[in-house]
CSV table of C-alpha atoms and ligand atoms in Angstrom, one decimal:
chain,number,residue,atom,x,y,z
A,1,UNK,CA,-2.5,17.4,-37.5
A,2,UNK,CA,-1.9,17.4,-34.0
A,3,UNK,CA,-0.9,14.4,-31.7
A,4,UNK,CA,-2.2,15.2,-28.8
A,5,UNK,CA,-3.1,13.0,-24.9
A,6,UNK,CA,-6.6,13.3,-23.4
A,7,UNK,CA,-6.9,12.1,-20.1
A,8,UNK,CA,-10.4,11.8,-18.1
A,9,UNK,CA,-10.3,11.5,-14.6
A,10,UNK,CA,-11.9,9.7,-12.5
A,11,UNK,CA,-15.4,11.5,-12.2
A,12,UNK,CA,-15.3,11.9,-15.4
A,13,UNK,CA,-15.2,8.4,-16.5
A,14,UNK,CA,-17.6,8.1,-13.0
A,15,UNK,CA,-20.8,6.1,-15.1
A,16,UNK,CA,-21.6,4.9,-18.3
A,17,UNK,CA,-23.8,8.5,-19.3
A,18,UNK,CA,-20.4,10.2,-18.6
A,19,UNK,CA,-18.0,7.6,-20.4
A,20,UNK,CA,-20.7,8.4,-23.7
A,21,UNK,CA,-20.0,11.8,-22.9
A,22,UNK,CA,-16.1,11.7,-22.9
A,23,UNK,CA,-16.9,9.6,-26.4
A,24,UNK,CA,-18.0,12.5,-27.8
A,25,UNK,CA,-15.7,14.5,-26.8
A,26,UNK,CA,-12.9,12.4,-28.5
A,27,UNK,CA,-14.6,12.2,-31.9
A,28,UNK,CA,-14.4,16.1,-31.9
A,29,UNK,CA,-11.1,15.9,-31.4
A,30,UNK,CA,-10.9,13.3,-34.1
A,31,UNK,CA,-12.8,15.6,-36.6
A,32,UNK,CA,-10.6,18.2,-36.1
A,33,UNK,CA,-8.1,16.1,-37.1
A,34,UNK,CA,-6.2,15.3,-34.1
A,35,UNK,CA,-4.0,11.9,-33.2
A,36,UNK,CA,-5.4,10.5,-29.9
A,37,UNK,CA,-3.7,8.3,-27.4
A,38,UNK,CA,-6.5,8.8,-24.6
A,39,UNK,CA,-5.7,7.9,-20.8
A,40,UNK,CA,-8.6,7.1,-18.8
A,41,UNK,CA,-8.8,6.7,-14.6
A,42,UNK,CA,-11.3,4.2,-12.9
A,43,UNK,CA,-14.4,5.2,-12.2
A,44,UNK,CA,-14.7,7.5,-9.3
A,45,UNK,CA,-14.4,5.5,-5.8
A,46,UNK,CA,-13.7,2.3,-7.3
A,47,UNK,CA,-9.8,2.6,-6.3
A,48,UNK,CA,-10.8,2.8,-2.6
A,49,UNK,CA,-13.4,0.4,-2.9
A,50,UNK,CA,-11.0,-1.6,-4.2
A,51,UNK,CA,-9.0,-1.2,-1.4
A,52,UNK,CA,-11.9,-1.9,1.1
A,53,UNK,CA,-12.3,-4.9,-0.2
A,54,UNK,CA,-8.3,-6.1,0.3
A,55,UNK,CA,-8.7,-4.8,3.7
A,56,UNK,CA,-11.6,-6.9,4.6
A,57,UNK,CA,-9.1,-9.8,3.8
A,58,UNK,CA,-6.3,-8.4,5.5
A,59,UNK,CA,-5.1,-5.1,6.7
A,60,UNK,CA,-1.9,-6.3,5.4
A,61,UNK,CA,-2.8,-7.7,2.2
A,62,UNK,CA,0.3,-9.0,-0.1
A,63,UNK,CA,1.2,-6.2,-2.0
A,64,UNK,CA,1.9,-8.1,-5.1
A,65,UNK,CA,-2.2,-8.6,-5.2
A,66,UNK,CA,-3.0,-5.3,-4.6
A,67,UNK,CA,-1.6,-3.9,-7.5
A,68,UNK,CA,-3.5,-6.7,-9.5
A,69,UNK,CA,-6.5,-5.6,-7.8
A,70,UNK,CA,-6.3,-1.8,-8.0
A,71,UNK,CA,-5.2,-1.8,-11.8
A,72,UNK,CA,-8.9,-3.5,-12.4
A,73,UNK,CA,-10.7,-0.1,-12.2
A,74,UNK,CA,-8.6,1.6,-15.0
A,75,UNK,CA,-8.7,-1.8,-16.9
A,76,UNK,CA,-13.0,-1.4,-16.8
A,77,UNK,CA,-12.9,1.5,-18.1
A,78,UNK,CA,-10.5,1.9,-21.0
A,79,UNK,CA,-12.7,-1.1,-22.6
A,80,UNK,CA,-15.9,1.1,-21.6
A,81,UNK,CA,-14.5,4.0,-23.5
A,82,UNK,CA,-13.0,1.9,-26.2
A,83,UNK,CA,-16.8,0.0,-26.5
A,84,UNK,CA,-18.3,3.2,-26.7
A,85,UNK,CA,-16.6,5.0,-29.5
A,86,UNK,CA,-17.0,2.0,-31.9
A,87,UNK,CA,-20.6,2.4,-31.1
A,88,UNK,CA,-19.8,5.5,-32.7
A,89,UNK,CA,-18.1,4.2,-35.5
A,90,UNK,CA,-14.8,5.3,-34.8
A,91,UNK,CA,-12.1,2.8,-35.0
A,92,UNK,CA,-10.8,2.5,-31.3
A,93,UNK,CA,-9.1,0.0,-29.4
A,94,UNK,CA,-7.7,-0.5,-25.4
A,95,UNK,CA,-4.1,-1.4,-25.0
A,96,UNK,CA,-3.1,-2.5,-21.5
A,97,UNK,CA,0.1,-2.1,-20.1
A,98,UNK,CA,1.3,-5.4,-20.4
A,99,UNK,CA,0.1,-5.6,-24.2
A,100,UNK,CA,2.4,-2.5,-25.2
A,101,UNK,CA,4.1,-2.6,-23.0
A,102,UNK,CA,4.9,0.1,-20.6
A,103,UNK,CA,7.6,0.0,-18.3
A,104,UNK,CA,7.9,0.6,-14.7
A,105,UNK,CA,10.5,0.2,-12.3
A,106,UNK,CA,10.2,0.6,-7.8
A,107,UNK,CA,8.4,-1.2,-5.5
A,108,UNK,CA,4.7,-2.7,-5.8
A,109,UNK,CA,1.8,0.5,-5.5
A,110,UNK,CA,4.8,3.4,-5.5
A,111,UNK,CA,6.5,2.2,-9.1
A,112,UNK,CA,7.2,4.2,-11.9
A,113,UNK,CA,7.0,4.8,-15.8
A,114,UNK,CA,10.5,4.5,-17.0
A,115,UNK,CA,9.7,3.5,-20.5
A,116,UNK,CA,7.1,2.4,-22.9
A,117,UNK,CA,7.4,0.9,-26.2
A,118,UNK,CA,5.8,3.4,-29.3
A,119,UNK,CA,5.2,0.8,-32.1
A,120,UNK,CA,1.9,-0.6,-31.4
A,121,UNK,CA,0.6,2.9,-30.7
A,122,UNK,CA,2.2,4.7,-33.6
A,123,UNK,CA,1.0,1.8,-35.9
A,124,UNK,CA,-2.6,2.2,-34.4
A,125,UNK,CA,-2.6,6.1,-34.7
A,126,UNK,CA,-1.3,5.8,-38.5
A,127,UNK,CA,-4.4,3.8,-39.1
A,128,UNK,CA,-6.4,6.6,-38.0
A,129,UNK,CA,-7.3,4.2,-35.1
A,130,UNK,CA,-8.0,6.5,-31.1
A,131,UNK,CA,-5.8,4.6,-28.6
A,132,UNK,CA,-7.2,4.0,-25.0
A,133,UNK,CA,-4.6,3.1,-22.0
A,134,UNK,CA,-5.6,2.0,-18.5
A,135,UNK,CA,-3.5,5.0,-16.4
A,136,UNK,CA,-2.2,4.3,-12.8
A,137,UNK,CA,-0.3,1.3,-13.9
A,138,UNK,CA,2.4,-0.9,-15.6
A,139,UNK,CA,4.7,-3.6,-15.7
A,140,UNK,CA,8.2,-4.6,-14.3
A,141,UNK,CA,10.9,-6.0,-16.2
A,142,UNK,CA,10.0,-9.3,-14.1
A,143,UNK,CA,6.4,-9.0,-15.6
A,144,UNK,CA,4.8,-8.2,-12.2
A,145,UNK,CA,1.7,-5.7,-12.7
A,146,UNK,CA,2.7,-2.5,-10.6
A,147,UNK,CA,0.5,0.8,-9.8
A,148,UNK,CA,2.3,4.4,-9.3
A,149,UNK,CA,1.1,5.6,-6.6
A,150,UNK,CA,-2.4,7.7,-6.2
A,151,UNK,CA,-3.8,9.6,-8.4
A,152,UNK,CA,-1.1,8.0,-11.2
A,153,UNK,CA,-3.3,8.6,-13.8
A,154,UNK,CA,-1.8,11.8,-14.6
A,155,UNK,CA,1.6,10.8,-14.0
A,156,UNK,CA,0.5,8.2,-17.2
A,157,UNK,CA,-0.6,10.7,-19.4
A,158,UNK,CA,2.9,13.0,-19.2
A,159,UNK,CA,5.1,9.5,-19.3
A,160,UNK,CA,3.0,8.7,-22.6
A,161,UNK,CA,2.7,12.4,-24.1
A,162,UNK,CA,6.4,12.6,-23.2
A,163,UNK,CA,7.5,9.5,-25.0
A,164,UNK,CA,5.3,9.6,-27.9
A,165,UNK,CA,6.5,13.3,-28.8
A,166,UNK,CA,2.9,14.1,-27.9
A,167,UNK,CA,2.1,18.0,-28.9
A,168,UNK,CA,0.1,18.6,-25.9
A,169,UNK,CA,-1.1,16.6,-22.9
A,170,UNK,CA,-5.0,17.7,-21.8
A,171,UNK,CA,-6.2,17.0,-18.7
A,172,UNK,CA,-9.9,16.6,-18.1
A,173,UNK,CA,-11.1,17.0,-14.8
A,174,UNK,CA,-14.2,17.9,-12.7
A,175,UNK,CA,-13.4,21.4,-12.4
A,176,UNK,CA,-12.3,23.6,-15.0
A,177,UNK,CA,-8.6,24.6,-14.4
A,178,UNK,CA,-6.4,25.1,-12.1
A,179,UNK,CA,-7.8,28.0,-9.1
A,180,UNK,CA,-5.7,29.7,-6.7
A,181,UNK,CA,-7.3,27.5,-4.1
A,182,UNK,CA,-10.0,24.4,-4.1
A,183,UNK,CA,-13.0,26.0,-5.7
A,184,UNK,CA,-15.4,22.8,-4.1
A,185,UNK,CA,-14.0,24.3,-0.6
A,186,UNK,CA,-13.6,28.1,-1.2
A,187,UNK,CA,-16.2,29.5,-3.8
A,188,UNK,CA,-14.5,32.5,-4.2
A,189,UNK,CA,-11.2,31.4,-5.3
A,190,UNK,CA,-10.5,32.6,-9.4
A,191,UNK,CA,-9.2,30.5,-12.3
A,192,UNK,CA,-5.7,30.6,-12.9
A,193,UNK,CA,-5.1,30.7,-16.8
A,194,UNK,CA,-1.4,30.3,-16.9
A,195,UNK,CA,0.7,28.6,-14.2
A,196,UNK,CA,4.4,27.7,-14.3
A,197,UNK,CA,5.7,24.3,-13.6
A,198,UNK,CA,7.5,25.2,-10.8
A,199,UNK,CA,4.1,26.8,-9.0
A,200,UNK,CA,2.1,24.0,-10.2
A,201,UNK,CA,4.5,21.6,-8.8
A,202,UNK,CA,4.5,23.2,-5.1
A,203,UNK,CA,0.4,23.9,-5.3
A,204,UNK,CA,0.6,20.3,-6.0
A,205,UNK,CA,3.1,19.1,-3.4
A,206,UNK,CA,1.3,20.7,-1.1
A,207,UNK,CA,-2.2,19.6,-1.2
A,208,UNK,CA,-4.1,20.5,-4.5
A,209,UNK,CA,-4.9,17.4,-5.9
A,210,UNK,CA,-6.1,18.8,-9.4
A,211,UNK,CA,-2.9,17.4,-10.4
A,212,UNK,CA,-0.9,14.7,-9.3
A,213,UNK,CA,2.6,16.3,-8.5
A,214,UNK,CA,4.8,13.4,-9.8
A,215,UNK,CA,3.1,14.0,-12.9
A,216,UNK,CA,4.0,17.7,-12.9
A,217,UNK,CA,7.4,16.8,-12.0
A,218,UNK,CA,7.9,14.7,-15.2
A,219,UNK,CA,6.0,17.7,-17.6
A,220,UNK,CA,8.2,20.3,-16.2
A,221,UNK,CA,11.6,18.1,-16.3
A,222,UNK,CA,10.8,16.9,-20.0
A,223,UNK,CA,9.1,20.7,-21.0
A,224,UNK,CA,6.0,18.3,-21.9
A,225,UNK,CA,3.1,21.6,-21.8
A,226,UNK,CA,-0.1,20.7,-19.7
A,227,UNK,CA,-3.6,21.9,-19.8
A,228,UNK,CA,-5.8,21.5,-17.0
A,229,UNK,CA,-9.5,21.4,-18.6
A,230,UNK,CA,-13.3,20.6,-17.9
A,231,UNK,CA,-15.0,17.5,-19.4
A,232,UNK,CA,-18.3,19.1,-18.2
A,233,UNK,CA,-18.2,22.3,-19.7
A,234,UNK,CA,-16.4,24.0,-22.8
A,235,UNK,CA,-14.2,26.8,-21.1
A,236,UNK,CA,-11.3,27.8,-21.1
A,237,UNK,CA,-8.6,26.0,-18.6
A,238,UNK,CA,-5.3,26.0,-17.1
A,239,UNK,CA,-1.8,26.0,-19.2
A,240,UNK,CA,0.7,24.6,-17.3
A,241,UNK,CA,4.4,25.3,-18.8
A,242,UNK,CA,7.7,27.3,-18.2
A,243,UNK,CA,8.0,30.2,-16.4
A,244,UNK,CA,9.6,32.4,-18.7
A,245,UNK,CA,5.9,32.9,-20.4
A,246,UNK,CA,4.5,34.2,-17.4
A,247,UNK,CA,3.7,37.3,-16.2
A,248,UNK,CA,4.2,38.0,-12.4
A,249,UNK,CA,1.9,40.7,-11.1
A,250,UNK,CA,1.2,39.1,-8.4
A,251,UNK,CA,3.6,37.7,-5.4
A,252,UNK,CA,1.2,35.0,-4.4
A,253,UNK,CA,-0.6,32.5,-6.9
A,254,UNK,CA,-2.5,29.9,-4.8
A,255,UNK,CA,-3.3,28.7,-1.3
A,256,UNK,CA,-3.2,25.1,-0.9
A,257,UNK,CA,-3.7,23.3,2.3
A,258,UNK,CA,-3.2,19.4,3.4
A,259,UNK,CA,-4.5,17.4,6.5
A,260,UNK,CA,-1.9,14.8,5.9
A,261,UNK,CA,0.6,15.8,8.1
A,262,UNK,CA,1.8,15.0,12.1
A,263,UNK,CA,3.5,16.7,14.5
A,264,UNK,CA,6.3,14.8,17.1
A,265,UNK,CA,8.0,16.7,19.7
A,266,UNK,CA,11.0,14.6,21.6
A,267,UNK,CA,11.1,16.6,25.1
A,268,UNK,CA,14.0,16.8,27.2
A,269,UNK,CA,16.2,15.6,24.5
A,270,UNK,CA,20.4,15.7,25.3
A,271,UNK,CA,21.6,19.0,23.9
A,272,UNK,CA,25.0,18.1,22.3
A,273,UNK,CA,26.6,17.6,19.1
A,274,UNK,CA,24.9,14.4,17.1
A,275,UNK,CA,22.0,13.9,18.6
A,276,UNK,CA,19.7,15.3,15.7
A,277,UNK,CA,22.2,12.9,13.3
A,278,UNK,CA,20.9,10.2,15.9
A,279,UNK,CA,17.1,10.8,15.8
A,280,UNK,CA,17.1,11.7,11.9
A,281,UNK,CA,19.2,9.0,10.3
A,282,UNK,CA,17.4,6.0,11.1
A,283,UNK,CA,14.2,7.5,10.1
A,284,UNK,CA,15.8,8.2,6.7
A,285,UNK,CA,16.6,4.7,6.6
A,286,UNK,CA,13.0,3.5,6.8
A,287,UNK,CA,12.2,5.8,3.9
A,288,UNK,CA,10.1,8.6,6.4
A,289,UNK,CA,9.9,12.1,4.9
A,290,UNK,CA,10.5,14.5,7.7
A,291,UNK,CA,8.9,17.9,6.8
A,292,UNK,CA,9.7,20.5,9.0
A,293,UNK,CA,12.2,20.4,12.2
A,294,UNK,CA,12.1,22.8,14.8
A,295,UNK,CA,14.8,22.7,17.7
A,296,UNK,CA,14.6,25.0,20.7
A,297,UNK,CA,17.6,26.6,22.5
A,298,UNK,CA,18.2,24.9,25.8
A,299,UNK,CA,17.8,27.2,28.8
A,300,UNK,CA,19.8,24.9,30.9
A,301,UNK,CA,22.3,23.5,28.5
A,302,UNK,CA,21.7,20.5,28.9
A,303,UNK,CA,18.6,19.4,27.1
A,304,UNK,CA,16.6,20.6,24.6
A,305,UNK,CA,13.2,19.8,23.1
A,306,UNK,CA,13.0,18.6,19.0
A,307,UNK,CA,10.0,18.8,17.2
A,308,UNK,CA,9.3,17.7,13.4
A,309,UNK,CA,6.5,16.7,11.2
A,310,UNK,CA,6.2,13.4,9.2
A,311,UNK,CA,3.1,11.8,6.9
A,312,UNK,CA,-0.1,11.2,9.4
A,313,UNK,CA,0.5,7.5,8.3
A,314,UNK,CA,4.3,7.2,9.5
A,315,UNK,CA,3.3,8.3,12.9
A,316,UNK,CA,3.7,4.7,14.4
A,317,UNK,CA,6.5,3.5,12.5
A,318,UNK,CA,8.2,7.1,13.2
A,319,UNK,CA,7.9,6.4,17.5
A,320,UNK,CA,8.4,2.6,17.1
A,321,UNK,CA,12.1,3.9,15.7
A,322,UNK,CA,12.5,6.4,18.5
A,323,UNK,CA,11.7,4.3,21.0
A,324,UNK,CA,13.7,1.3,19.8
A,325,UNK,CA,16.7,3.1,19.1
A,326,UNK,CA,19.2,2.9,22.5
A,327,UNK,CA,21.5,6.2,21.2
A,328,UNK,CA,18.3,8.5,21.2
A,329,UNK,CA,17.3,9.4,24.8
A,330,UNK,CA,14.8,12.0,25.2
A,331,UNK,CA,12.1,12.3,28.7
A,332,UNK,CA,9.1,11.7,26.7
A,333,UNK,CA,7.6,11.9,23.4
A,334,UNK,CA,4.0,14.2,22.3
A,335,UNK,CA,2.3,13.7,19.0
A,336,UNK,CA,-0.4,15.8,17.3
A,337,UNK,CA,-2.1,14.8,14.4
A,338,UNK,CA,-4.9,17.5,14.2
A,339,UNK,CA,-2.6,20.1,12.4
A,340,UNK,CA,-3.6,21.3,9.3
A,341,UNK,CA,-0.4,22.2,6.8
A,342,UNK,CA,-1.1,25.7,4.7
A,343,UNK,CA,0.9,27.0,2.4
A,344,UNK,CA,0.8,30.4,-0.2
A,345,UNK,CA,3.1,29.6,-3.1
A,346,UNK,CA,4.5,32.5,-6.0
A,347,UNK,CA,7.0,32.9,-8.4
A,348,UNK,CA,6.7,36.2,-7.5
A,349,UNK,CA,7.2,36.2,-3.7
A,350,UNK,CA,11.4,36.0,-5.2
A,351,UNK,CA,11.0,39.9,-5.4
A,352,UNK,CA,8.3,41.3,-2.9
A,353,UNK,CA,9.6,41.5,0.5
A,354,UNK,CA,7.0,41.4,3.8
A,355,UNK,CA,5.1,38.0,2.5
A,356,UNK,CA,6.3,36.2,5.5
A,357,UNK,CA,5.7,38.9,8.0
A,358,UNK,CA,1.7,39.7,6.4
A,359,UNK,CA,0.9,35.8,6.0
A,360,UNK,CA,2.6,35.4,9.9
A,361,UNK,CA,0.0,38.9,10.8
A,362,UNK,CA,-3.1,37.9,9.0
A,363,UNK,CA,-3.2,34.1,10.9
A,364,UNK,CA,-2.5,36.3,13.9
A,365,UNK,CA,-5.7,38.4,13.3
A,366,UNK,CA,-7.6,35.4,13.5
A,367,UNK,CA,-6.6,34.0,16.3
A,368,UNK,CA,-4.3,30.8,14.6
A,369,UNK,CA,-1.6,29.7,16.4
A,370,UNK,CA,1.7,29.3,14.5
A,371,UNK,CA,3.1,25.4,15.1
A,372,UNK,CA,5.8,25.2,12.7
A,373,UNK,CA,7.5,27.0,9.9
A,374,UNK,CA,8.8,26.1,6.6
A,375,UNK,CA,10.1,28.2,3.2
A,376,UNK,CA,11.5,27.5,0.1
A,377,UNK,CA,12.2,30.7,-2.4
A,378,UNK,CA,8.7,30.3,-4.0
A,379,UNK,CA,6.5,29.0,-1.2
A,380,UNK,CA,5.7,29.0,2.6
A,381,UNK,CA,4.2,26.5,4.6
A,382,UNK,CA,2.6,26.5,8.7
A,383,UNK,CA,1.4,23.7,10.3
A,384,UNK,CA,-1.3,24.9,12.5
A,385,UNK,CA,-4.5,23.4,14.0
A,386,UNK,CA,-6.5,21.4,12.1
A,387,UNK,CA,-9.5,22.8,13.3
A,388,UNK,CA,-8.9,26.2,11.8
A,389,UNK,CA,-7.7,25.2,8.3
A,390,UNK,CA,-10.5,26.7,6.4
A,391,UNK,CA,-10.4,29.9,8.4
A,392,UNK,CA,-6.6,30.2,8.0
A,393,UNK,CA,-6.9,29.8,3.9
A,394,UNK,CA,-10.1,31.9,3.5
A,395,UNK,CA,-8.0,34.9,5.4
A,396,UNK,CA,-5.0,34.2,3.3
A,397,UNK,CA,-7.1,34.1,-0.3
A,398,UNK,CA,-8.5,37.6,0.8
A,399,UNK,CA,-5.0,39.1,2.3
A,400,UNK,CA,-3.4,38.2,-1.0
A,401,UNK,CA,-5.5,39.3,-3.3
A,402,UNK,CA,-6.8,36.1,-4.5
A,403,UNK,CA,-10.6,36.5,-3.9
B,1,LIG,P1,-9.6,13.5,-11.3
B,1,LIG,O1,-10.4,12.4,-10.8
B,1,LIG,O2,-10.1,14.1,-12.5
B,1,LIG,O3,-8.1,13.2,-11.4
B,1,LIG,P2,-9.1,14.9,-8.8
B,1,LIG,O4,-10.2,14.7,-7.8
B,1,LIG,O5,-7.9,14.2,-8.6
B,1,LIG,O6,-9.8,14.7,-10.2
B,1,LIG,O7,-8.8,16.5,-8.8
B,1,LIG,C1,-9.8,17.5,-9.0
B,1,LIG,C2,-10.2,18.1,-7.7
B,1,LIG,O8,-9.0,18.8,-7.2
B,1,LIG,C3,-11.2,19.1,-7.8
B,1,LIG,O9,-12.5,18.6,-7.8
B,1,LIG,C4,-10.9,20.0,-6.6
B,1,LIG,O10,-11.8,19.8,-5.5
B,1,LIG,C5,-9.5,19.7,-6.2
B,1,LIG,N1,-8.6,20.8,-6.0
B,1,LIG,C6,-7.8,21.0,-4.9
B,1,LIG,N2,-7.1,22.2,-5.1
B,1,LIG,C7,-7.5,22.7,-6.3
B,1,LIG,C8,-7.1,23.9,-7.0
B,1,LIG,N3,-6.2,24.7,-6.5
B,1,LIG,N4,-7.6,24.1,-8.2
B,1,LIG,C9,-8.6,23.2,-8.7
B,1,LIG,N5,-9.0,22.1,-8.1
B,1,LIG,C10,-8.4,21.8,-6.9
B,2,LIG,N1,-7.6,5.3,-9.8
B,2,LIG,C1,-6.4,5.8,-9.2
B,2,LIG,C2,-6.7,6.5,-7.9
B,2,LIG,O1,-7.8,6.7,-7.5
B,2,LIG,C3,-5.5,6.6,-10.1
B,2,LIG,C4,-6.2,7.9,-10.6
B,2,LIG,O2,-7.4,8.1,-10.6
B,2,LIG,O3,-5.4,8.8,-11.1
B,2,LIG,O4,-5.7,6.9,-7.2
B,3,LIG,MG1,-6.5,13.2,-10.0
């Protein structure tokens, strides 16, 4: 007997047809004799409703609240599914964070699971009983309801399959694995059937939203094995585990692509020791992720120009800093947020050499201008312009071998 943690996203739990539907996919798993702990996400577009609605009240509504709010959607329907499998006679029942309790440390809509306490669920489980948690949520040692961040669902389901000793940790989705780019955007991408952590984890980072990479962070740190899997059809999905199982024919797994990203360029900055100390420390302070950093050589020596990419949604904060700051002195300040971040990630690029220089030729083929660069030993990354994004990762699916 198997223990095992389903989790249905959020199109999959998306009305009550499909909540009957997942139902019956956990008595199958029951009859084959499985242990169930199953994680469900609201229904599809009732987070950002959610989140319309706040912002109808205020653009700055109190945080606290919004975490009360947004925990709602997963709270409707882990009593949905629960309703729905005693209608099919199977002994089920929803246990909210607060009632098991699950732990969660870090600020209101960014905490996360640090703990959660086994007894209620083991109990439950040993009766046979299927156990149904709310995901995206949980509660701080001051008994304050907190959310963990977008998409958390799946960051629940590896915290719980981790801490319960889970044997596996399934992930139901609307598509059927993991592909080598998003198969709603590229029809030709292929189904990957076996994907390390460390791949997953960068596909992820960088824009393929299949799984939440938090949540891939946690499997691959606590060895917890993933599979990516269909709720609408009974293929075969994606295994998500350690790398030594994998075989690495190929330098380049996946393209993934984000439109999250900005581009700032200080010109006419003062060339001399400190200065990029200056403009980057207090930006670290105030908890903004700078991606890439490009600095040109100064032809006069005297001043330079600095350009860097931050989250589209730091953009005001990041100039506000710049412009506050006295000890940063620069002769004006560009931002472009219609770049497009694509990036080809492989184990395998370690040991072919030319992936930089044919990823850097193809874009060149089609005419996409290069804005910035950035590589770590299993993945590359451009920021280019957003206009061209799909061009730039149908050209790199094809060049790598991926169609
Ligand atoms: P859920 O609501 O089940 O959590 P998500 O919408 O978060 O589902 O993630 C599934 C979506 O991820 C797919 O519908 C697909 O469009 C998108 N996606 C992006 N990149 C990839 C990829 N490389 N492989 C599979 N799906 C991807
Ligand atoms: N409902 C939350 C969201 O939309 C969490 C999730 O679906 O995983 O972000
Ligand atoms: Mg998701």
């Amino acid at each position: 007997m198997a223990k095992k943690v389903l989790k249905f996203g959020g199109t999959s739990v998306g009305t009550v047809e499909r909540i009957q539907h997942v139902a019956s996919i956990v008595k199958k798993e029951l009859l084959d004799g499985n242990n169930l702990v199953v994680i469900v996400s609201a229904m599809a577009g009732q987070t950002n409703e959610l989140i319309k609605l706040s912002n109808e009240i205020s653009d700055k509504f109190n945080k606290r609240e919004l975490d009360v709010l947004l925990s709602s959607g997963e709270q409707v329907t882990s009593a949905l599914l629960a309703g729905a499998l005693i209608e099919l006679n199977i002994k089920a029942k929803s246990l909210l964070s607060w009632q098991i309790p699950i732990l969660t440390e870090g600020q209101h809509s960014n905490a996360r699971i640090i703990n959660m306490s086994v007894e209620k669920i083991n109990k439950y489980l040993s009766e046979e009983g299927v156990v149904i948690i709310p995901g995206f949520q949980g509660i701080s040692k001051s008994a304050e309801v907190t959310t963990i961040g977008r998409g958390g669902s799946d960051a629940t389901a590896v915290a719980v399959a981790k801490i319960l000793n889970a044997d596996t940790c399934e992930i139901y989705t609307d598509v059927d694995g993991v592909y080598s780019t998003d198969p709603n955007k590229i029809p030709v991408a292929k189904k990957i059937d076996k994907i390390s952590y460390d791949e997953m984890l960068e596909l992820s980072s960088l824009g393929a939203k299949v799984m939440q990479s938090s949540a891939v962070q946690t499997a691959m740190m606590y060895d917890v094995p993933l599979e990516v899997k269909s709720t609408f059809t009974e293929r075969k999905g994606t295994k998500i585990f350690n790398q030594e199982n994998i075989d690495y024919s190929k330098s380049v797994t996946g393209v993934a692509y984000s439109k999250d990203d900005a581009k700032i360029t200080l010109i006419g900055v003062e060339d001399r020791p400190g200065v990029a100390a200056n403009i980057f420390e207090p930006l670290s302070k105030a908890q903004i992720n700078v991606d890439m950093v490009i600095q040109n050589i100064s032809s006069d020596q005297k001043t330079t120009d600095v350009t860097f990419t931050v989250k589209r949604d730091d953009v005001a904060k990041t100039k506000g800093i710049l412009k506050e700051k006295s000890e940063i002195t620069y002769k004006d300040i560009i931002q472009n947020d219609k770049v497009a971040k694509i990036s080809i990630v492989g184990a395998g690029m370690v040991s072919t050499p030319g992936i930089t220089y044919k990823m850097f030729r193809a874009l060149s083929d089609e005419r996409i201008n290069i804005l910035a660069i950035s590589t770590s030993e299993i993945k590359i990354s451009v920021i280019i312009d957003e206009d061209k994004t799909l061009d730039a990762v149908k050209k790199l699916h094809t060049i790598f071998d991926l169609d």
